[in-house]
């Protein structure tokens, strides 16, 4: 469910924007965003069209306080207000409210958000949990991609690009169906060269996406939409497999393949008094095959949301949904699960009362959401409270509190064996009857005890927005997050609490450590975001953002030191401390961006960006600070035809981005360029 007022308005006759309906009038969208009592950021259609990027995750680098890491081609980690992990994401990603967040491992796949940039009307970033009202599992926030309606995409668009790393072709055709309906069809195909090639790594990425959408207005107050798409992805290979029987790294060139499809039907009804509702039904299916796991995911759901205009001072917002996920999992190689097939039903219902306490001055919003899921048979009660103050026509201040919760990832809760990490350690000499044996490989196997509890969050926020003058906007927020029951690694209960065990019967002996995914830490997070937008005239705009984050984590697992030997107790404490350390230090403290747009003439425009992230640490190494720049030079050759030269990672030949928790091999993102031609007719 999008933030109140931040969604863009449908440019459809007599249909106003309501909770759940999106807009493409981006300037009006910014005006509505100004009134929302929650920290948020909006990328307008012009930003999306001229940003020196070719995907939504790369665009999100320029939102304040949002941390994006690209481990390899097609694999991004996205963190809102910290805790950026590959498979334990603490935010929700939706496309027109269709949730692509996977309950199997709490993350997103690159192929599922490889969208046509020409079909995107706006991208909303919302910070904080919203008391569960935004969307399921929106713990630290959510990203919602707003697609254009079919009425806004009549005609044809072809986009072709090619360069030293990537080649892409996309096309869309839209047409009217009488006076009340419109439709579009589209496809996108792309190939990205491998960032590096070794015996264990080659991350070339090939993608394909096709789809359609149809919208119809049977009455002045109703809008019906139906859409569907299918996609496929082949991501090469990038994971070292360890031979547990013989010891040593083995070559595995199994590529990571995925394909899927989804459909959605939506009915929006709007009344003249501002009340209205939206009801949508959706289905989705995806298959995934890789060197360590194969699975099928199916989802079916029904959601209703809307607003009741009770009086001039009172509005009631509601959201109710029910989804059923079906997971079929097959372990590959060293990976095993405790189940072959599982089902999780999730039901959610919530409301928010918006009360204008002092006309045009003070607004109070309070709400409550209840969410129940069958996989752990747990019900979460998620309240929220917000107070908005309008001291002047150009200033907005707010304070808020909201509670959030994140579901237990099914794959993490029911994995019985997963080679989580293989690393070199200082040589350990073990005496044997045949003589001393030197061990230098440590293999960490993750298992689950099946008792993980949902993570919980209390989020407090103090924010402001201000129009400082003609063309100057300033906004920001300070936040304090209190986390409980965060996931991490502890000793596996079946390991009898022992330190790493020598496996001497292997041809190449090694050390084996068993850990389990469990609730390991509580913690606090403080920080803030700020953005400044300066647009002195229509041909120039500069936007600067900054985010700060500080985490403190406290392990909550007690080590029974009185029942085990000191060496084992020390090892187990180290495992817990390292998990808390990864949660505490696994994101940069400082993030900053600058984006300058200059329209030199009617024929030329330049977009130049600079982005910075400070260094941070992870379990095996440290991520160096990143200072990079991207740019786009656009020539408007004639009406409907433009040619752009895009450069990425301009300041350094290669940039390695270390993503915590990623099970594969990382690669460096090279300096790249590509030429792009866009023809609209």
XYZ file of C-alpha atoms in Angstrom:
681
model
C 0.000 0.000 0.000
C 1.624 3.285 -1.038
C 2.068 6.232 1.266
C -0.929 8.524 1.548
C -0.727 11.187 -1.101
C 2.684 10.246 -2.437
C 1.401 8.120 -5.304
C 1.088 9.905 -8.607
C -2.367 10.827 -9.924
C -3.957 8.974 -12.780
C -4.513 11.392 -15.669
C -7.888 9.826 -16.302
C -11.090 11.816 -16.581
C -12.893 12.184 -13.248
C -10.767 9.556 -11.442
C -8.795 11.028 -8.589
C -5.814 9.352 -6.962
C -6.613 7.299 -3.888
C -4.763 4.924 -1.647
C -3.284 2.441 -4.027
C -3.718 4.413 -7.287
C -0.658 5.979 -8.861
C -0.061 9.182 -10.774
C 2.118 10.400 -13.599
C 1.703 14.120 -12.962
C 5.008 14.253 -11.118
C 4.817 17.881 -10.063
C 1.458 17.317 -8.413
C 2.907 14.177 -6.900
C 5.642 16.250 -5.239
C 2.969 18.588 -3.853
C 1.121 15.657 -2.304
C 4.354 14.200 -0.970
C 4.914 17.493 0.860
C 1.911 16.725 3.103
C 2.798 13.159 4.091
C 3.895 12.703 7.765
C 6.546 10.099 6.989
C 10.052 10.217 5.554
C 9.882 9.451 1.839
C 11.570 10.212 -1.463
C 10.271 10.239 -5.019
C 11.989 9.729 -8.363
C 9.901 11.442 -11.024
C 9.484 10.294 -14.616
C 12.103 12.796 -15.839
C 14.598 11.472 -13.263
C 14.040 7.921 -14.488
C 14.362 8.856 -18.156
C 17.643 10.777 -17.854
C 19.431 9.142 -14.938
C 22.741 7.548 -16.047
C 21.454 4.095 -15.112
C 19.669 1.203 -16.817
C 17.864 -0.431 -13.875
C 15.791 0.440 -10.812
C 18.383 -0.761 -8.245
C 21.037 1.479 -9.809
C 18.572 4.408 -9.656
C 17.969 3.752 -5.954
C 21.615 4.592 -5.190
C 20.540 8.249 -5.405
C 17.855 8.095 -2.699
C 19.024 9.483 0.672
C 20.131 6.826 3.159
C 19.512 3.923 0.809
C 22.454 1.520 0.451
C 22.763 -0.479 -2.791
C 25.488 -3.079 -3.398
C 25.939 -5.034 -6.630
C 27.725 -8.267 -5.768
C 27.722 -9.566 -9.355
C 25.693 -9.057 -12.504
C 22.032 -9.525 -11.642
C 22.554 -9.665 -7.859
C 21.891 -6.549 -5.809
C 21.568 -6.040 -2.097
C 19.377 -3.110 -1.027
C 19.261 -1.766 2.505
C 17.033 0.999 3.857
C 18.510 2.474 7.017
C 21.184 -0.197 7.204
C 21.418 -4.001 7.458
C 22.067 -4.725 3.808
C 22.229 -8.509 3.437
C 21.866 -10.567 0.280
C 19.291 -13.045 1.586
C 17.843 -11.345 4.669
C 16.450 -8.082 3.345
C 14.517 -5.904 5.769
C 12.408 -3.965 3.272
C 9.698 -4.687 0.713
C 9.950 -4.176 -3.056
C 6.666 -3.853 -4.969
C 5.811 -3.186 -8.610
C 2.390 -1.523 -8.792
C 1.853 -3.026 -5.310
C 2.688 -6.527 -6.592
C 5.128 -7.759 -3.960
C 8.250 -9.416 -5.420
C 9.784 -10.013 -1.979
C 10.469 -13.741 -1.584
C 9.295 -15.353 1.653
C 11.608 -18.293 0.920
C 14.782 -16.392 1.781
C 13.708 -12.752 2.410
C 15.190 -11.157 -0.677
C 14.572 -10.222 -4.306
C 15.850 -11.588 -7.614
C 17.390 -9.296 -10.218
C 15.263 -10.684 -13.044
C 12.046 -9.762 -11.239
C 12.765 -6.028 -11.282
C 14.479 -5.855 -14.699
C 11.684 -3.558 -15.882
C 11.212 -1.368 -18.950
C 12.361 2.058 -17.822
C 9.963 3.656 -20.355
C 6.942 2.142 -18.587
C 7.834 3.515 -15.139
C 5.952 6.639 -14.026
C 7.729 7.058 -10.680
C 9.618 5.212 -7.968
C 8.617 5.789 -4.339
C 10.927 5.136 -1.397
C 9.247 5.056 2.023
C 11.279 4.879 5.229
C 10.159 2.988 8.321
C 7.586 0.242 8.867
C 4.364 2.275 8.774
C 2.846 0.043 11.451
C 2.485 -2.670 8.824
C 0.116 -0.512 6.745
C 2.534 -0.025 3.838
C 2.967 -3.665 2.896
C 3.790 -7.069 4.301
C 7.347 -7.230 5.702
C 8.021 -3.513 5.159
C 10.198 -3.474 8.276
C 12.725 -0.725 7.507
C 10.726 0.635 4.587
C 9.550 -0.132 1.093
C 10.225 0.647 -2.560
C 7.221 0.862 -4.861
C 7.653 1.104 -8.631
C 4.676 2.886 -10.218
C 3.924 1.825 -13.785
C 2.108 3.989 -16.312
C -1.449 3.127 -17.296
C -2.195 1.955 -20.827
C -3.878 5.315 -21.495
C -0.488 6.993 -21.092
C 1.482 4.692 -23.368
C -0.377 4.919 -26.676
C 2.020 4.877 -29.589
C 5.340 3.047 -29.880
C 8.746 3.285 -28.212
C 11.930 1.434 -29.152
C 15.097 1.647 -27.043
C 18.389 0.121 -28.197
C 21.702 0.256 -26.355
C 25.131 -1.297 -26.689
C 28.549 -0.831 -25.163
C 31.578 -2.547 -23.703
C 29.524 -4.447 -21.102
C 25.859 -4.584 -22.052
C 23.466 -4.799 -24.973
C 19.725 -4.246 -24.662
C 16.655 -3.953 -26.866
C 13.200 -3.002 -25.589
C 10.012 -2.106 -27.429
C 6.476 -1.173 -26.464
C 3.343 -0.560 -28.507
C 0.151 0.912 -27.087
C -3.186 1.648 -28.695
C -6.685 2.810 -27.798
C -9.672 0.479 -27.771
C -12.476 2.923 -28.413
C -13.005 5.918 -26.129
C -12.922 4.087 -22.799
C -10.097 1.536 -23.065
C -6.431 1.231 -23.979
C -3.826 -1.523 -24.090
C -0.100 -2.068 -24.509
C 2.296 -4.939 -25.173
C 6.028 -4.879 -24.600
C 9.228 -6.888 -24.511
C 12.784 -6.425 -23.289
C 15.871 -8.509 -24.049
C 19.334 -7.906 -22.684
C 22.788 -9.400 -22.300
C 25.549 -8.262 -19.978
C 29.115 -9.497 -20.367
C 30.849 -11.262 -17.502
C 32.655 -8.856 -15.193
C 35.408 -11.467 -14.862
C 36.029 -15.064 -15.961
C 37.809 -17.811 -13.987
C 37.372 -21.556 -13.542
C 34.880 -20.813 -10.747
C 33.269 -17.621 -11.975
C 31.586 -16.238 -15.072
C 28.634 -13.933 -14.373
C 27.412 -13.112 -17.869
C 23.687 -12.322 -17.644
C 20.975 -12.805 -20.275
C 17.385 -11.682 -19.640
C 14.061 -11.632 -21.471
C 10.721 -10.076 -20.442
C 7.370 -9.864 -22.273
C 4.032 -8.561 -21.051
C 0.794 -6.674 -21.585
C -1.591 -4.309 -19.809
C -5.138 -3.168 -20.531
C -7.115 -0.423 -18.772
C -10.773 0.452 -19.162
C -13.111 3.068 -17.697
C -16.668 1.695 -17.737
C -17.978 4.717 -15.757
C -16.745 8.139 -14.634
C -15.756 6.711 -11.244
C -14.321 3.308 -12.099
C -11.093 1.999 -13.555
C -10.387 -1.665 -14.357
C -6.849 -2.880 -15.090
C -5.501 -6.271 -16.104
C -1.829 -7.037 -16.650
C 0.485 -9.979 -17.053
C 4.088 -10.729 -17.886
C 6.642 -13.500 -18.175
C 10.407 -13.310 -17.713
C 13.533 -15.445 -17.833
C 17.115 -15.056 -16.643
C 20.420 -16.908 -17.110
C 23.111 -15.589 -14.771
C 26.102 -17.782 -15.508
C 27.877 -19.171 -12.446
C 29.762 -17.736 -9.507
C 29.878 -20.093 -6.551
C 32.723 -22.294 -5.318
C 31.468 -25.719 -4.255
C 33.300 -27.678 -1.587
C 33.619 -31.465 -1.756
C 32.663 -32.537 1.774
C 33.643 -36.157 1.097
C 37.057 -35.651 -0.502
C 37.865 -32.122 0.655
C 38.917 -29.154 -1.442
C 37.206 -26.762 -3.835
C 35.620 -28.317 -6.903
C 34.654 -26.665 -10.156
C 30.911 -26.174 -10.659
C 29.808 -24.311 -13.774
C 26.072 -24.771 -13.211
C 24.448 -21.509 -14.289
C 21.766 -19.769 -12.262
C 18.527 -19.922 -14.249
C 15.161 -18.433 -13.409
C 11.881 -17.949 -15.169
C 8.453 -16.887 -14.001
C 5.151 -15.202 -14.771
C 2.540 -13.124 -12.943
C -0.875 -11.613 -13.549
C -2.963 -8.983 -11.798
C -6.545 -7.736 -12.044
C -7.495 -4.499 -10.302
C -10.715 -2.488 -9.825
C -10.537 1.098 -8.595
C -13.645 3.040 -7.564
C -13.651 6.730 -6.579
C -16.516 8.766 -5.156
C -17.000 12.505 -5.503
C -16.418 13.114 -1.766
C -12.904 11.677 -1.940
C -13.786 8.213 -0.661
C -12.843 5.223 -2.715
C -11.318 1.790 -2.790
C -9.162 -0.530 -4.861
C -9.477 -4.330 -5.019
C -6.885 -6.462 -6.737
C -6.359 -10.178 -7.277
C -2.953 -11.499 -8.276
C -1.021 -14.682 -8.986
C 2.651 -15.387 -9.567
C 4.966 -18.291 -10.246
C 8.739 -18.633 -10.537
C 11.271 -21.449 -10.953
C 14.888 -21.132 -9.893
C 17.800 -23.503 -10.546
C 21.354 -22.984 -9.361
C 24.456 -24.805 -8.141
C 23.157 -25.027 -4.569
C 19.354 -24.985 -4.649
C 16.373 -25.475 -6.937
C 12.885 -24.314 -6.061
C 9.441 -23.392 -7.325
C 7.435 -20.555 -5.790
C 3.753 -19.932 -6.350
C 1.595 -17.166 -4.873
C -2.066 -16.236 -5.071
C -3.659 -13.354 -3.231
C -6.471 -10.849 -2.807
C -6.101 -7.307 -1.456
C -8.456 -4.427 -0.752
C -7.510 -0.887 0.254
C -9.097 2.524 0.275
C -10.258 5.643 2.061
C -13.566 6.596 3.686
C -14.152 10.351 3.902
C -16.071 10.535 7.181
C -16.220 14.334 7.525
C -14.200 17.464 6.808
C -11.892 16.530 9.696
C -11.865 12.728 9.609
C -10.709 10.125 7.084
C -10.378 6.388 7.607
C -7.808 4.445 5.567
C -7.964 0.658 5.448
C -6.001 -2.239 4.019
C -6.908 -5.944 4.082
C -5.166 -8.776 2.270
C -4.706 -12.519 2.180
C -1.985 -14.408 0.304
C -0.959 -18.042 0.047
C 2.603 -19.012 -0.862
C 3.522 -22.503 -2.051
C 7.210 -23.472 -1.988
C 8.762 -26.598 -3.474
C 12.451 -26.938 -2.686
C 15.156 -29.349 -3.802
C 18.651 -29.261 -2.400
C 21.493 -29.377 -4.933
C 25.053 -30.430 -4.176
C 25.711 -29.986 -0.464
C 22.374 -28.277 0.254
C 19.539 -30.146 1.957
C 16.189 -29.091 3.426
C 13.868 -30.606 6.019
C 10.906 -30.298 3.619
C 10.134 -30.799 -0.058
C 6.950 -28.739 -0.133
C 5.508 -26.151 2.230
C 2.634 -23.667 2.292
C 2.398 -20.358 4.117
C -0.852 -18.409 4.386
C -0.545 -14.779 5.437
C -3.515 -12.596 6.353
C -3.347 -8.923 7.200
C -5.908 -6.255 8.126
C -5.261 -2.690 9.209
C -6.651 0.817 9.413
C -5.457 4.368 9.960
C -7.606 7.206 11.298
C -6.589 10.655 10.027
C -7.925 13.471 12.198
C -7.493 17.150 11.346
C -7.223 18.434 14.935
C -6.651 22.075 14.025
C -7.856 22.988 10.561
C -4.838 23.268 8.233
C -2.474 23.255 11.227
C -2.273 19.970 13.129
C -3.184 16.491 11.899
C -3.121 13.331 14.013
C -2.974 9.859 12.439
C -3.173 6.629 14.388
C -3.579 3.098 13.166
C -3.436 -0.585 13.935
C -2.570 -3.591 11.767
C -2.884 -7.281 12.628
C -0.954 -9.886 10.640
C -1.055 -13.674 10.987
C 1.030 -16.271 9.179
C 0.690 -20.013 9.397
C 4.324 -21.059 8.864
C 5.169 -20.184 12.484
C 1.573 -19.672 13.695
C 2.328 -16.161 14.913
C 0.146 -13.048 14.985
C 1.783 -9.619 14.990
C -0.038 -6.502 16.235
C 1.496 -3.404 14.640
C 0.330 0.035 15.855
C 1.376 3.444 14.524
C 1.016 7.072 15.617
C 1.897 10.259 13.685
C 1.521 13.975 14.334
C 1.873 16.501 11.494
C 2.315 20.251 12.146
C 2.015 22.999 9.513
C 3.546 26.157 11.020
C 3.513 27.944 7.643
C 2.376 27.216 4.126
C 5.925 26.221 3.192
C 6.949 24.130 6.219
C 5.878 20.712 7.463
C 7.061 19.039 10.683
C 6.131 15.597 11.957
C 6.894 13.086 14.665
C 5.950 9.418 14.439
C 6.181 5.999 16.038
C 5.428 2.713 14.294
C 5.977 -0.953 14.965
C 7.177 -3.383 12.317
C 7.756 -7.106 11.922
C 9.507 -9.350 9.413
C 8.482 -12.893 8.603
C 10.779 -15.828 9.171
C 12.261 -16.837 5.785
C 11.034 -20.364 5.182
C 14.224 -21.520 3.472
C 16.337 -20.286 6.375
C 14.094 -21.862 8.996
C 14.045 -25.320 7.413
C 17.490 -25.794 5.881
C 19.219 -28.921 7.178
C 22.566 -28.398 5.419
C 24.021 -25.491 3.496
C 27.696 -24.758 2.904
C 27.539 -21.163 4.040
C 31.191 -20.206 3.864
C 34.585 -21.676 2.907
C 37.631 -19.731 3.975
C 41.356 -20.049 4.490
C 42.493 -19.943 8.123
C 45.918 -19.964 9.805
C 47.332 -23.472 9.516
C 46.155 -25.797 12.286
C 48.341 -28.859 12.963
C 46.473 -31.934 14.214
C 48.409 -34.963 15.566
C 47.332 -38.337 14.128
C 48.731 -41.914 14.386
C 50.129 -41.415 10.880
C 51.797 -38.144 11.824
C 50.778 -34.468 12.036
C 48.231 -33.161 9.532
C 48.036 -29.484 8.568
C 44.574 -28.007 8.009
C 43.946 -24.637 6.356
C 40.359 -24.851 5.021
C 37.443 -23.967 7.311
C 34.016 -25.052 6.037
C 31.007 -23.494 7.761
C 27.757 -25.446 7.355
C 24.511 -23.670 8.219
C 21.640 -25.686 9.637
C 18.383 -24.705 11.293
C 16.694 -25.687 14.511
C 13.286 -24.622 13.126
C 12.486 -22.296 16.038
C 13.196 -18.847 14.571
C 10.855 -16.078 15.711
C 9.808 -13.087 13.601
C 12.033 -10.034 13.885
C 10.457 -6.981 15.541
C 11.050 -3.254 15.344
C 9.914 -0.077 17.099
C 10.711 2.926 14.880
C 10.682 6.567 16.006
C 11.055 9.447 13.556
C 11.268 13.254 13.604
C 11.107 14.902 10.189
C 10.602 18.090 8.241
C 10.071 19.451 4.726
C 10.432 23.063 3.670
C 10.177 25.164 0.542
C 13.019 27.633 1.091
C 12.161 29.719 -1.917
C 11.351 29.513 -5.573
C 12.864 26.245 -6.800
C 14.544 25.273 -3.507
C 13.304 22.313 -1.420
C 14.809 20.857 1.745
C 13.730 17.772 3.664
C 15.036 15.269 6.127
C 14.428 13.049 9.121
C 16.111 11.739 12.261
C 15.266 8.203 13.343
C 15.778 5.781 16.201
C 15.086 2.080 15.615
C 14.878 -0.515 18.370
C 15.266 -4.068 17.015
C 14.400 -7.336 18.725
C 15.162 -10.958 17.750
C 17.350 -10.231 14.719
C 18.449 -13.262 12.699
C 22.023 -14.489 12.636
C 24.243 -17.542 13.211
C 24.728 -19.510 16.432
C 26.128 -22.928 17.191
C 23.990 -25.759 15.884
C 22.212 -27.627 18.711
C 23.306 -30.973 17.310
C 26.983 -30.032 17.316
C 27.246 -30.622 21.089
C 28.765 -27.198 21.471
C 32.181 -28.033 20.097
C 34.763 -25.976 18.265
C 35.525 -26.723 14.568
C 35.988 -30.454 14.064
C 38.864 -31.857 11.974
C 37.614 -34.028 9.109
C 40.622 -36.303 8.695
C 39.117 -39.060 6.548
C 38.903 -36.736 3.523
C 41.644 -36.907 0.896
C 42.340 -33.259 1.714
C 41.473 -32.893 5.446
C 39.713 -29.731 6.600
C 37.982 -28.118 9.582
C 34.187 -28.329 9.791
C 32.018 -25.902 11.767
C 28.245 -26.254 12.182
C 26.127 -23.164 12.811
C 22.401 -22.503 12.798
C 20.315 -19.547 11.663
C 18.513 -18.275 14.765
C 17.517 -15.126 16.645
C 20.859 -13.876 17.924
C 20.692 -10.158 18.732
C 18.712 -7.158 19.879
C 19.936 -3.729 18.934
C 19.554 -0.035 18.316
C 20.021 2.062 15.207
C 20.179 5.861 15.029
C 20.673 8.085 12.038
C 19.086 10.417 9.576
C 18.630 11.466 5.970
C 18.523 14.866 4.322
C 18.044 16.073 0.753
C 18.314 19.461 -0.933
C 16.880 20.209 -4.363
C 17.767 23.434 -6.182
C 16.063 24.323 -9.452
C 16.713 28.000 -10.230
C 15.199 27.679 -13.706
C 13.764 25.051 -16.050
C 17.144 24.144 -17.612
C 19.145 23.389 -14.461
C 18.623 21.249 -11.369
C 20.961 20.048 -8.623
C 20.001 17.477 -5.988
C 22.174 16.517 -3.028
C 21.439 13.783 -0.462
C 23.150 12.537 2.681
C 22.472 9.655 5.064
C 24.036 8.744 8.410
C 23.702 5.449 10.298
C 25.039 4.037 13.558
C 24.148 0.532 14.812
C 24.693 -1.117 18.189
C 23.890 -4.812 18.601
C 23.730 -6.959 21.748
C 23.937 -10.790 21.471
C 20.997 -12.508 23.172
C 22.307 -16.101 23.056
C 23.659 -17.458 26.338
C 26.709 -19.714 26.056
C 26.566 -22.545 28.658
C 30.227 -22.109 29.603
C 29.797 -24.123 32.793
C 28.821 -27.256 30.791
C 31.436 -27.219 28.030
C 35.189 -26.818 27.828
C 36.699 -23.306 27.612
C 37.886 -23.753 24.009
C 34.406 -24.690 22.785
C 32.781 -21.939 24.851
C 35.141 -19.413 23.317
C 34.402 -20.658 19.822
C 30.632 -20.518 20.323
C 30.841 -17.021 21.771
C 32.882 -16.004 18.743
C 30.172 -17.315 16.379
C 27.487 -15.292 18.161
C 29.670 -12.190 18.368
C 30.482 -12.401 14.653
C 26.771 -12.559 13.801
C 26.075 -9.494 15.926
C 29.133 -7.838 14.376
C 27.799 -8.412 10.861
C 24.479 -6.815 11.849
C 26.241 -3.909 13.549
C 28.998 -3.163 11.026
C 27.531 -4.492 7.775
C 26.541 -1.126 6.290
C 28.311 2.212 5.765
C 27.879 5.010 8.282
C 27.907 7.699 5.601
C 26.163 7.860 2.222
C 26.124 10.935 -0.020
C 25.122 11.748 -3.595
C 25.090 14.746 -5.929
C 23.108 14.857 -9.176
C 23.416 17.797 -11.578
C 21.120 18.142 -14.603
C 21.897 20.802 -17.217
C 19.864 21.415 -20.373
C 22.346 23.404 -22.460
C 19.966 23.971 -25.347
C 16.914 22.470 -26.976
C 19.209 19.815 -28.475
C 21.564 18.873 -25.618
C 21.319 17.809 -21.975
C 23.929 16.518 -19.535
C 23.363 14.560 -16.315
C 26.327 14.033 -13.998
C 26.224 12.202 -10.679
C 28.696 11.563 -7.876
C 28.079 8.985 -5.127
C 30.008 8.163 -1.977
C 29.728 5.418 0.628
C 32.098 5.042 3.567
C 33.936 1.826 4.347
C 32.379 -0.935 6.426
C 33.287 -4.442 7.533
C 31.945 -7.923 6.947
C 32.757 -11.416 8.169
C 35.652 -12.203 5.864
C 36.999 -8.821 4.752
C 36.177 -5.145 4.597
C 34.477 -2.988 2.006
C 36.573 0.010 1.054
C 34.939 3.395 0.701
C 33.446 4.011 -2.727
C 33.648 7.291 -4.620
C 32.234 6.973 -8.109
C 30.605 9.011 -10.815
C 28.104 8.271 -13.570
C 27.096 10.466 -16.481
C 24.707 10.774 -19.415
C 25.028 13.096 -22.416
C 21.805 13.301 -24.438
C 21.265 14.661 -27.941
C 17.664 15.372 -28.944
C 18.100 14.673 -32.649
C 14.486 15.450 -33.549
C 11.001 15.041 -32.131
C 10.712 11.570 -30.641
C 14.350 10.624 -31.279
C 17.165 11.007 -28.783
C 20.658 9.563 -28.584
C 22.566 9.236 -25.301
C 26.131 8.343 -24.364
C 26.195 6.854 -20.849
C 29.258 6.238 -18.693
C 29.262 4.264 -15.419
C 31.929 4.008 -12.695
C 33.951 6.769 -14.329
C 36.394 7.524 -11.500
C 37.903 4.066 -11.082
C 38.572 1.218 -13.482
C 36.981 -1.375 -11.184
C 34.783 -1.162 -8.103
C 34.254 -4.175 -5.860
C 31.094 -4.148 -3.784
C 31.127 -6.654 -0.905
C 27.605 -7.790 -0.036
C 27.209 -9.387 3.380
C 25.684 -12.857 3.411
C 26.145 -13.442 -0.326
C 26.776 -17.150 -0.987
C 28.584 -16.704 -4.284
C 31.790 -15.065 -5.460
C 31.912 -11.281 -5.669
C 33.136 -9.491 -8.770
C 34.360 -5.996 -9.509
C 32.038 -3.742 -11.491
C 34.174 -2.286 -14.325
C 34.158 1.162 -15.825
C 31.671 0.960 -18.663
C 30.020 2.945 -21.409
C 27.146 2.386 -23.782
C 25.369 4.236 -26.563
C 21.589 4.376 -26.296
C 19.035 5.294 -28.962
C 15.401 5.929 -28.003
C 12.770 6.414 -30.706
C 9.172 7.266 -29.841
C 6.607 7.363 -32.624
